[in-house]
């Protein structure tokens, strides 16, 4: 029976949703530490400001750009984390000289590994390798 439970709980998914005001001629960046092999999905939408457009860049822990989107109102890029570490994602409003933008976003991180601990009484206990520690404002895995 525990193999059945282990199979269906082998995927750990968490996400966190926020909104940010990106001032004119500026950029706001956020970071998430992920395990190698994780699937990342960044869902974003400009809710207010100007032409409702924003620049989005995502960088891997080595600093290489893994995603770029220029002047889009929304998006939902998905990509694999090919290396462990901190991934940085930035929302840029450098094209605007006067208008701030309000951006709603969430980063969903799906990890396919679990840490299995044996308790003192011989039972197996499953724990995610990582857990989300931020303030969760909105979360939608759909």
Short mmCIF file of N, CA and C in Angstrom, two decimals:
data_model
loop_
_atom_site.label_atom_id
_atom_site.label_comp_id
_atom_site.label_asym_id
_atom_site.label_seq_id
_atom_site.Cartn_x
_atom_site.Cartn_y
_atom_site.Cartn_z
N UNK A 1 0.82 -1.20 0.00
CA UNK A 1 0.00 0.00 0.00
C UNK A 1 0.86 1.26 0.00
N UNK A 2 1.97 1.23 0.75
CA UNK A 2 2.79 2.43 0.82
C UNK A 2 3.45 2.75 -0.52
N UNK A 3 3.68 1.73 -1.35
CA UNK A 3 4.22 1.99 -2.69
C UNK A 3 3.22 2.76 -3.54
N UNK A 4 1.94 2.45 -3.37
CA UNK A 4 0.88 3.17 -4.07
C UNK A 4 0.88 4.64 -3.66
N UNK A 5 0.98 4.89 -2.35
CA UNK A 5 1.02 6.25 -1.84
C UNK A 5 2.28 6.96 -2.32
N UNK A 6 3.40 6.28 -2.28
CA UNK A 6 4.66 6.86 -2.74
C UNK A 6 4.59 7.25 -4.20
N UNK A 7 3.98 6.41 -5.03
CA UNK A 7 3.87 6.70 -6.46
C UNK A 7 3.06 7.97 -6.70
N UNK A 8 1.91 8.11 -6.06
CA UNK A 8 1.05 9.25 -6.32
C UNK A 8 1.49 10.52 -5.60
N UNK A 9 2.36 10.41 -4.63
CA UNK A 9 2.86 11.60 -3.96
C UNK A 9 4.29 11.92 -4.37
N UNK A 10 4.77 11.28 -5.44
CA UNK A 10 6.15 11.50 -5.85
C UNK A 10 6.37 12.85 -6.51
N UNK A 11 5.30 13.54 -6.87
CA UNK A 11 5.44 14.89 -7.42
C UNK A 11 5.08 15.90 -6.35
N UNK A 12 5.99 16.81 -6.10
CA UNK A 12 5.75 17.87 -5.14
C UNK A 12 5.60 19.16 -5.94
N UNK A 13 4.47 19.82 -5.78
CA UNK A 13 4.25 21.07 -6.49
C UNK A 13 3.90 22.15 -5.50
N UNK A 14 4.51 23.30 -5.65
CA UNK A 14 4.10 24.44 -4.85
C UNK A 14 4.21 25.68 -5.72
N UNK A 15 3.42 26.66 -5.38
CA UNK A 15 3.50 27.92 -6.10
C UNK A 15 3.18 29.04 -5.14
N UNK A 16 3.52 30.21 -5.54
CA UNK A 16 3.23 31.38 -4.73
C UNK A 16 2.88 32.51 -5.67
N UNK A 17 1.85 33.24 -5.33
CA UNK A 17 1.38 34.31 -6.19
C UNK A 17 1.51 35.66 -5.50
N UNK A 18 1.85 36.66 -6.27
CA UNK A 18 2.06 38.01 -5.75
C UNK A 18 1.62 39.03 -6.77
N UNK A 19 1.63 40.27 -6.35
CA UNK A 19 1.54 41.37 -7.30
C UNK A 19 2.64 42.35 -6.95
N UNK A 20 3.11 43.07 -7.96
CA UNK A 20 4.18 44.02 -7.75
C UNK A 20 3.91 45.25 -8.61
N UNK A 21 4.28 46.40 -8.10
CA UNK A 21 4.23 47.64 -8.88
C UNK A 21 5.63 47.88 -9.42
N UNK A 22 5.75 47.92 -10.74
CA UNK A 22 7.03 48.16 -11.39
C UNK A 22 7.01 49.60 -11.88
N UNK A 23 7.80 50.44 -11.23
CA UNK A 23 7.82 51.86 -11.59
C UNK A 23 8.37 52.08 -12.99
N UNK A 24 8.06 53.24 -13.54
CA UNK A 24 8.57 53.61 -14.87
C UNK A 24 10.09 53.57 -14.86
N UNK A 25 10.66 53.11 -15.95
CA UNK A 25 12.11 53.04 -16.14
C UNK A 25 12.81 52.23 -15.04
N UNK A 26 12.17 51.14 -14.60
CA UNK A 26 12.78 50.31 -13.56
C UNK A 26 12.51 48.83 -13.81
N UNK A 27 13.06 48.00 -12.94
CA UNK A 27 12.91 46.55 -13.04
C UNK A 27 12.80 45.99 -11.62
N UNK A 28 11.94 44.98 -11.44
CA UNK A 28 11.79 44.30 -10.16
C UNK A 28 12.11 42.82 -10.36
N UNK A 29 12.98 42.27 -9.51
CA UNK A 29 13.41 40.88 -9.66
C UNK A 29 13.07 40.06 -8.42
N UNK A 30 12.86 38.76 -8.64
CA UNK A 30 12.51 37.82 -7.58
C UNK A 30 13.35 36.56 -7.77
N UNK A 31 13.50 35.79 -6.69
CA UNK A 31 14.37 34.62 -6.71
C UNK A 31 13.65 33.42 -6.11
N UNK A 32 13.91 32.24 -6.68
CA UNK A 32 13.43 30.98 -6.13
C UNK A 32 14.54 29.96 -6.22
N UNK A 33 14.77 29.25 -5.12
CA UNK A 33 15.77 28.17 -5.09
C UNK A 33 15.06 26.88 -5.48
N UNK A 34 15.58 26.20 -6.49
CA UNK A 34 14.94 24.98 -6.98
C UNK A 34 15.98 23.87 -7.17
N UNK A 35 15.48 22.64 -7.17
CA UNK A 35 16.33 21.47 -7.40
C UNK A 35 16.47 21.23 -8.90
N UNK A 36 17.56 20.64 -9.29
CA UNK A 36 17.77 20.28 -10.69
C UNK A 36 16.69 19.30 -11.13
N UNK A 37 16.17 19.49 -12.33
CA UNK A 37 15.13 18.61 -12.86
C UNK A 37 13.72 19.08 -12.56
N UNK A 38 13.59 20.14 -11.79
CA UNK A 38 12.26 20.67 -11.48
C UNK A 38 11.66 21.34 -12.71
N UNK A 39 10.34 21.39 -12.75
CA UNK A 39 9.63 22.10 -13.82
C UNK A 39 9.13 23.42 -13.24
N UNK A 40 9.46 24.52 -13.91
CA UNK A 40 9.04 25.84 -13.46
C UNK A 40 8.03 26.42 -14.44
N UNK A 41 6.98 27.02 -13.92
CA UNK A 41 5.98 27.70 -14.74
C UNK A 41 5.74 29.07 -14.14
N UNK A 42 6.04 30.10 -14.90
CA UNK A 42 5.82 31.49 -14.48
C UNK A 42 4.58 32.00 -15.18
N UNK A 43 3.56 32.33 -14.41
CA UNK A 43 2.33 32.87 -14.99
C UNK A 43 2.27 34.34 -14.58
N UNK A 44 2.15 35.25 -15.56
CA UNK A 44 2.12 36.68 -15.25
C UNK A 44 1.09 37.39 -16.11
N UNK A 45 0.60 38.51 -15.58
CA UNK A 45 -0.36 39.33 -16.32
C UNK A 45 -0.26 40.76 -15.80
N UNK A 46 -0.23 41.72 -16.74
CA UNK A 46 -0.21 43.13 -16.37
C UNK A 46 -1.65 43.55 -16.11
N UNK A 47 -1.92 44.04 -14.90
CA UNK A 47 -3.28 44.40 -14.50
C UNK A 47 -3.58 45.88 -14.72
N UNK A 48 -2.56 46.73 -14.60
CA UNK A 48 -2.75 48.17 -14.73
C UNK A 48 -1.51 48.81 -15.32
N UNK A 49 -1.73 49.92 -16.02
CA UNK A 49 -0.62 50.77 -16.44
C UNK A 49 -0.35 50.79 -17.92
N UNK A 50 -0.42 51.98 -18.48
CA UNK A 50 -0.04 52.20 -19.86
C UNK A 50 -0.73 51.28 -20.84
N UNK A 51 0.09 50.66 -21.69
CA UNK A 51 -0.43 49.73 -22.71
C UNK A 51 -0.51 48.29 -22.19
N UNK A 52 -0.43 48.13 -20.88
CA UNK A 52 -0.50 46.80 -20.23
C UNK A 52 0.58 45.86 -20.76
N UNK A 53 1.79 46.38 -20.92
CA UNK A 53 2.90 45.55 -21.41
C UNK A 53 4.06 45.58 -20.42
N UNK A 54 4.83 44.50 -20.43
CA UNK A 54 5.97 44.36 -19.52
C UNK A 54 7.02 43.48 -20.18
N UNK A 55 8.28 43.69 -19.84
CA UNK A 55 9.37 42.81 -20.28
C UNK A 55 9.62 41.79 -19.17
N UNK A 56 9.85 40.54 -19.55
CA UNK A 56 10.11 39.48 -18.57
C UNK A 56 11.37 38.73 -18.97
N UNK A 57 12.27 38.55 -18.01
CA UNK A 57 13.48 37.76 -18.22
C UNK A 57 13.65 36.79 -17.07
N UNK A 58 14.07 35.56 -17.39
CA UNK A 58 14.35 34.54 -16.39
C UNK A 58 15.79 34.07 -16.59
N UNK A 59 16.54 33.98 -15.47
CA UNK A 59 17.94 33.59 -15.51
C UNK A 59 18.17 32.37 -14.64
N UNK A 60 19.04 31.47 -15.10
CA UNK A 60 19.39 30.29 -14.30
C UNK A 60 20.44 30.67 -13.25
N UNK A 61 20.82 29.75 -12.36
CA UNK A 61 21.80 30.07 -11.32
C UNK A 61 23.16 30.52 -11.85
N UNK A 62 23.50 30.15 -13.07
CA UNK A 62 24.76 30.58 -13.67
C UNK A 62 24.67 31.97 -14.28
N UNK A 63 23.47 32.54 -14.32
CA UNK A 63 23.28 33.87 -14.88
C UNK A 63 22.88 33.88 -16.35
N UNK A 64 22.74 32.71 -16.96
CA UNK A 64 22.33 32.64 -18.37
C UNK A 64 20.83 32.87 -18.48
N UNK A 65 20.43 33.62 -19.49
CA UNK A 65 19.01 33.89 -19.73
C UNK A 65 18.35 32.65 -20.32
N UNK A 66 17.28 32.16 -19.66
CA UNK A 66 16.57 30.97 -20.14
C UNK A 66 15.21 31.32 -20.73
N UNK A 67 14.76 32.56 -20.53
CA UNK A 67 13.49 33.01 -21.11
C UNK A 67 13.50 34.52 -21.23
N UNK A 68 12.93 35.01 -22.34
CA UNK A 68 12.79 36.45 -22.54
C UNK A 68 11.48 36.72 -23.27
N UNK A 69 10.75 37.71 -22.79
CA UNK A 69 9.52 38.15 -23.44
C UNK A 69 9.49 39.67 -23.36
N UNK A 70 9.31 40.33 -24.50
CA UNK A 70 9.33 41.78 -24.54
C UNK A 70 7.95 42.34 -24.85
N UNK A 71 7.54 43.31 -24.01
CA UNK A 71 6.31 44.07 -24.21
C UNK A 71 5.07 43.21 -24.42
N UNK A 72 4.90 42.23 -23.56
CA UNK A 72 3.71 41.36 -23.61
C UNK A 72 2.81 41.69 -22.42
N UNK A 73 1.51 41.46 -22.59
CA UNK A 73 0.55 41.71 -21.52
C UNK A 73 0.47 40.55 -20.53
N UNK A 74 0.73 39.33 -21.01
CA UNK A 74 0.66 38.16 -20.14
C UNK A 74 1.45 37.02 -20.76
N UNK A 75 1.65 36.00 -19.98
CA UNK A 75 2.36 34.83 -20.48
C UNK A 75 2.37 33.73 -19.44
N UNK A 76 2.72 32.53 -19.91
CA UNK A 76 2.82 31.37 -19.03
C UNK A 76 3.94 30.45 -19.53
N UNK A 77 5.17 30.93 -19.50
CA UNK A 77 6.28 30.08 -19.97
C UNK A 77 6.56 28.94 -18.98
N UNK A 78 6.92 27.79 -19.55
CA UNK A 78 7.31 26.62 -18.76
C UNK A 78 8.71 26.21 -19.20
N UNK A 79 9.53 25.82 -18.25
CA UNK A 79 10.87 25.36 -18.59
C UNK A 79 11.40 24.47 -17.48
N UNK A 80 12.38 23.66 -17.82
CA UNK A 80 13.00 22.75 -16.86
C UNK A 80 14.20 23.41 -16.23
N UNK A 81 14.37 23.19 -14.94
CA UNK A 81 15.55 23.67 -14.23
C UNK A 81 16.66 22.66 -14.47
N UNK A 82 17.58 22.98 -15.34
CA UNK A 82 18.66 22.06 -15.68
C UNK A 82 19.80 22.06 -14.67
N UNK A 83 19.76 23.02 -13.74
CA UNK A 83 20.74 23.04 -12.68
C UNK A 83 20.09 23.53 -11.39
N UNK A 84 20.60 23.05 -10.28
CA UNK A 84 20.05 23.44 -8.98
C UNK A 84 20.57 24.82 -8.60
N UNK A 85 19.77 25.54 -7.84
CA UNK A 85 20.19 26.85 -7.35
C UNK A 85 19.09 27.88 -7.47
N UNK A 86 19.49 29.15 -7.36
CA UNK A 86 18.53 30.25 -7.40
C UNK A 86 18.25 30.71 -8.83
N UNK A 87 17.00 30.64 -9.20
CA UNK A 87 16.55 31.17 -10.49
C UNK A 87 16.00 32.57 -10.24
N UNK A 88 16.37 33.49 -11.11
CA UNK A 88 15.95 34.89 -10.98
C UNK A 88 14.99 35.23 -12.10
N UNK A 89 13.87 35.86 -11.76
CA UNK A 89 12.94 36.33 -12.79
C UNK A 89 12.64 37.79 -12.53
N UNK A 90 12.69 38.56 -13.63
CA UNK A 90 12.60 40.02 -13.54
C UNK A 90 11.50 40.55 -14.44
N UNK A 91 10.79 41.55 -13.93
CA UNK A 91 9.77 42.27 -14.69
C UNK A 91 10.31 43.67 -14.93
N UNK A 92 10.47 44.03 -16.21
CA UNK A 92 11.06 45.30 -16.56
C UNK A 92 10.07 46.26 -17.19
N UNK A 93 10.14 47.51 -16.74
CA UNK A 93 9.30 48.58 -17.28
C UNK A 93 10.19 49.72 -17.76
N UNK A 94 11.34 49.37 -18.31
CA UNK A 94 12.31 50.38 -18.75
C UNK A 94 11.84 51.15 -19.97
N UNK A 95 10.89 50.57 -20.73
CA UNK A 95 10.40 51.24 -21.93
C UNK A 95 9.47 52.40 -21.60
N UNK A 96 8.97 52.46 -20.37
CA UNK A 96 8.03 53.50 -19.98
C UNK A 96 8.76 54.61 -19.23
N UNK A 97 8.50 55.84 -19.61
CA UNK A 97 9.17 56.96 -18.95
C UNK A 97 8.32 57.57 -17.84
N UNK A 98 7.01 57.24 -17.80
CA UNK A 98 6.14 57.87 -16.80
C UNK A 98 5.19 56.92 -16.09
N UNK A 99 4.78 55.83 -16.70
CA UNK A 99 3.69 55.02 -16.19
C UNK A 99 4.17 53.77 -15.46
N UNK A 100 3.83 53.62 -14.17
CA UNK A 100 4.12 52.36 -13.48
C UNK A 100 3.16 51.27 -13.95
N UNK A 101 3.55 50.01 -13.76
CA UNK A 101 2.72 48.86 -14.14
C UNK A 101 2.46 48.01 -12.90
N UNK A 102 1.26 47.48 -12.80
CA UNK A 102 0.93 46.51 -11.75
C UNK A 102 0.92 45.14 -12.40
N UNK A 103 1.76 44.24 -11.91
CA UNK A 103 1.90 42.91 -12.49
C UNK A 103 1.49 41.87 -11.45
N UNK A 104 0.57 41.00 -11.83
CA UNK A 104 0.20 39.85 -11.01
C UNK A 104 1.01 38.66 -11.52
N UNK A 105 1.60 37.88 -10.62
CA UNK A 105 2.39 36.74 -11.09
C UNK A 105 2.43 35.64 -10.05
N UNK A 106 2.72 34.44 -10.54
CA UNK A 106 2.96 33.28 -9.68
C UNK A 106 4.00 32.40 -10.34
N UNK A 107 4.81 31.78 -9.51
CA UNK A 107 5.80 30.82 -10.00
C UNK A 107 5.44 29.47 -9.41
N UNK A 108 5.09 28.52 -10.26
CA UNK A 108 4.80 27.16 -9.82
C UNK A 108 6.05 26.33 -10.04
N UNK A 109 6.44 25.59 -9.01
CA UNK A 109 7.64 24.76 -9.08
C UNK A 109 7.24 23.33 -8.78
N UNK A 110 7.49 22.45 -9.73
CA UNK A 110 7.13 21.04 -9.58
C UNK A 110 8.40 20.22 -9.46
N UNK A 111 8.55 19.56 -8.33
CA UNK A 111 9.72 18.73 -8.08
C UNK A 111 9.29 17.28 -8.07
N UNK A 112 10.09 16.41 -8.63
CA UNK A 112 9.69 15.00 -8.72
C UNK A 112 10.48 14.10 -7.78
N UNK A 113 11.05 14.68 -6.76
CA UNK A 113 11.83 13.88 -5.82
C UNK A 113 11.28 14.08 -4.41
N UNK A 114 11.32 13.03 -3.63
CA UNK A 114 10.93 13.10 -2.23
C UNK A 114 12.05 12.53 -1.37
N UNK A 115 12.13 13.04 -0.18
CA UNK A 115 13.06 12.51 0.80
C UNK A 115 12.26 11.55 1.68
N UNK A 116 12.74 10.32 1.80
CA UNK A 116 12.04 9.31 2.60
C UNK A 116 12.85 9.08 3.87
N UNK A 117 12.23 9.32 5.02
CA UNK A 117 12.87 9.09 6.32
C UNK A 117 12.21 7.91 7.00
N UNK A 118 13.01 7.13 7.70
CA UNK A 118 12.44 6.06 8.50
C UNK A 118 12.32 6.57 9.93
N UNK A 119 11.12 6.50 10.50
CA UNK A 119 10.89 6.98 11.86
C UNK A 119 11.40 5.94 12.85
N UNK A 120 11.40 6.30 14.14
CA UNK A 120 11.89 5.41 15.19
C UNK A 120 11.12 4.10 15.26
N UNK A 121 9.84 4.12 14.89
CA UNK A 121 9.03 2.90 14.96
C UNK A 121 9.07 2.10 13.66
N UNK A 122 9.97 2.44 12.74
CA UNK A 122 10.14 1.68 11.52
C UNK A 122 9.23 2.08 10.37
N UNK A 123 8.39 3.08 10.56
CA UNK A 123 7.50 3.53 9.49
C UNK A 123 8.22 4.53 8.60
N UNK A 124 7.81 4.57 7.35
CA UNK A 124 8.40 5.52 6.42
C UNK A 124 7.65 6.83 6.48
N UNK A 125 8.39 7.92 6.42
CA UNK A 125 7.80 9.25 6.45
C UNK A 125 8.30 10.01 5.23
N UNK A 126 7.38 10.57 4.44
CA UNK A 126 7.75 11.31 3.24
C UNK A 126 7.83 12.79 3.55
N UNK A 127 8.87 13.43 3.05
CA UNK A 127 9.02 14.87 3.23
C UNK A 127 9.50 15.47 1.92
N UNK A 128 8.97 16.64 1.54
CA UNK A 128 9.48 17.30 0.34
C UNK A 128 10.93 17.73 0.56
N UNK A 129 11.70 17.75 -0.51
CA UNK A 129 13.08 18.22 -0.41
C UNK A 129 13.14 19.69 -0.07
N UNK A 130 12.21 20.47 -0.62
CA UNK A 130 12.17 21.90 -0.37
C UNK A 130 10.76 22.27 0.04
N UNK A 131 10.62 23.34 0.76
CA UNK A 131 9.29 23.84 1.08
C UNK A 131 9.28 25.34 0.84
N UNK A 132 8.11 25.86 0.55
CA UNK A 132 7.97 27.29 0.30
C UNK A 132 7.90 28.02 1.63
N UNK A 133 8.66 29.08 1.79
CA UNK A 133 8.70 29.80 3.05
C UNK A 133 8.13 31.20 2.95
N UNK A 134 7.68 31.64 1.78
CA UNK A 134 7.18 33.00 1.61
C UNK A 134 5.72 33.14 1.99
N UNK A 135 5.26 34.37 2.00
CA UNK A 135 3.85 34.65 2.27
C UNK A 135 3.04 34.31 1.04
N UNK A 136 2.08 33.44 1.20
CA UNK A 136 1.29 32.99 0.06
C UNK A 136 0.07 33.87 -0.07
N UNK A 137 -0.02 34.60 -1.19
CA UNK A 137 -1.15 35.51 -1.41
C UNK A 137 -2.17 34.90 -2.33
N UNK A 138 -1.73 34.17 -3.33
CA UNK A 138 -2.65 33.53 -4.26
C UNK A 138 -1.94 32.35 -4.87
N UNK A 139 -2.65 31.30 -5.12
CA UNK A 139 -2.06 30.11 -5.72
C UNK A 139 -3.09 29.42 -6.57
N UNK A 140 -2.73 29.16 -7.82
CA UNK A 140 -3.65 28.49 -8.72
C UNK A 140 -2.83 27.61 -9.63
N UNK A 141 -2.91 26.32 -9.44
CA UNK A 141 -2.14 25.39 -10.27
C UNK A 141 -2.84 25.06 -11.56
N UNK A 142 -4.03 25.62 -11.82
CA UNK A 142 -4.78 25.31 -13.04
C UNK A 142 -4.30 26.13 -14.11
#
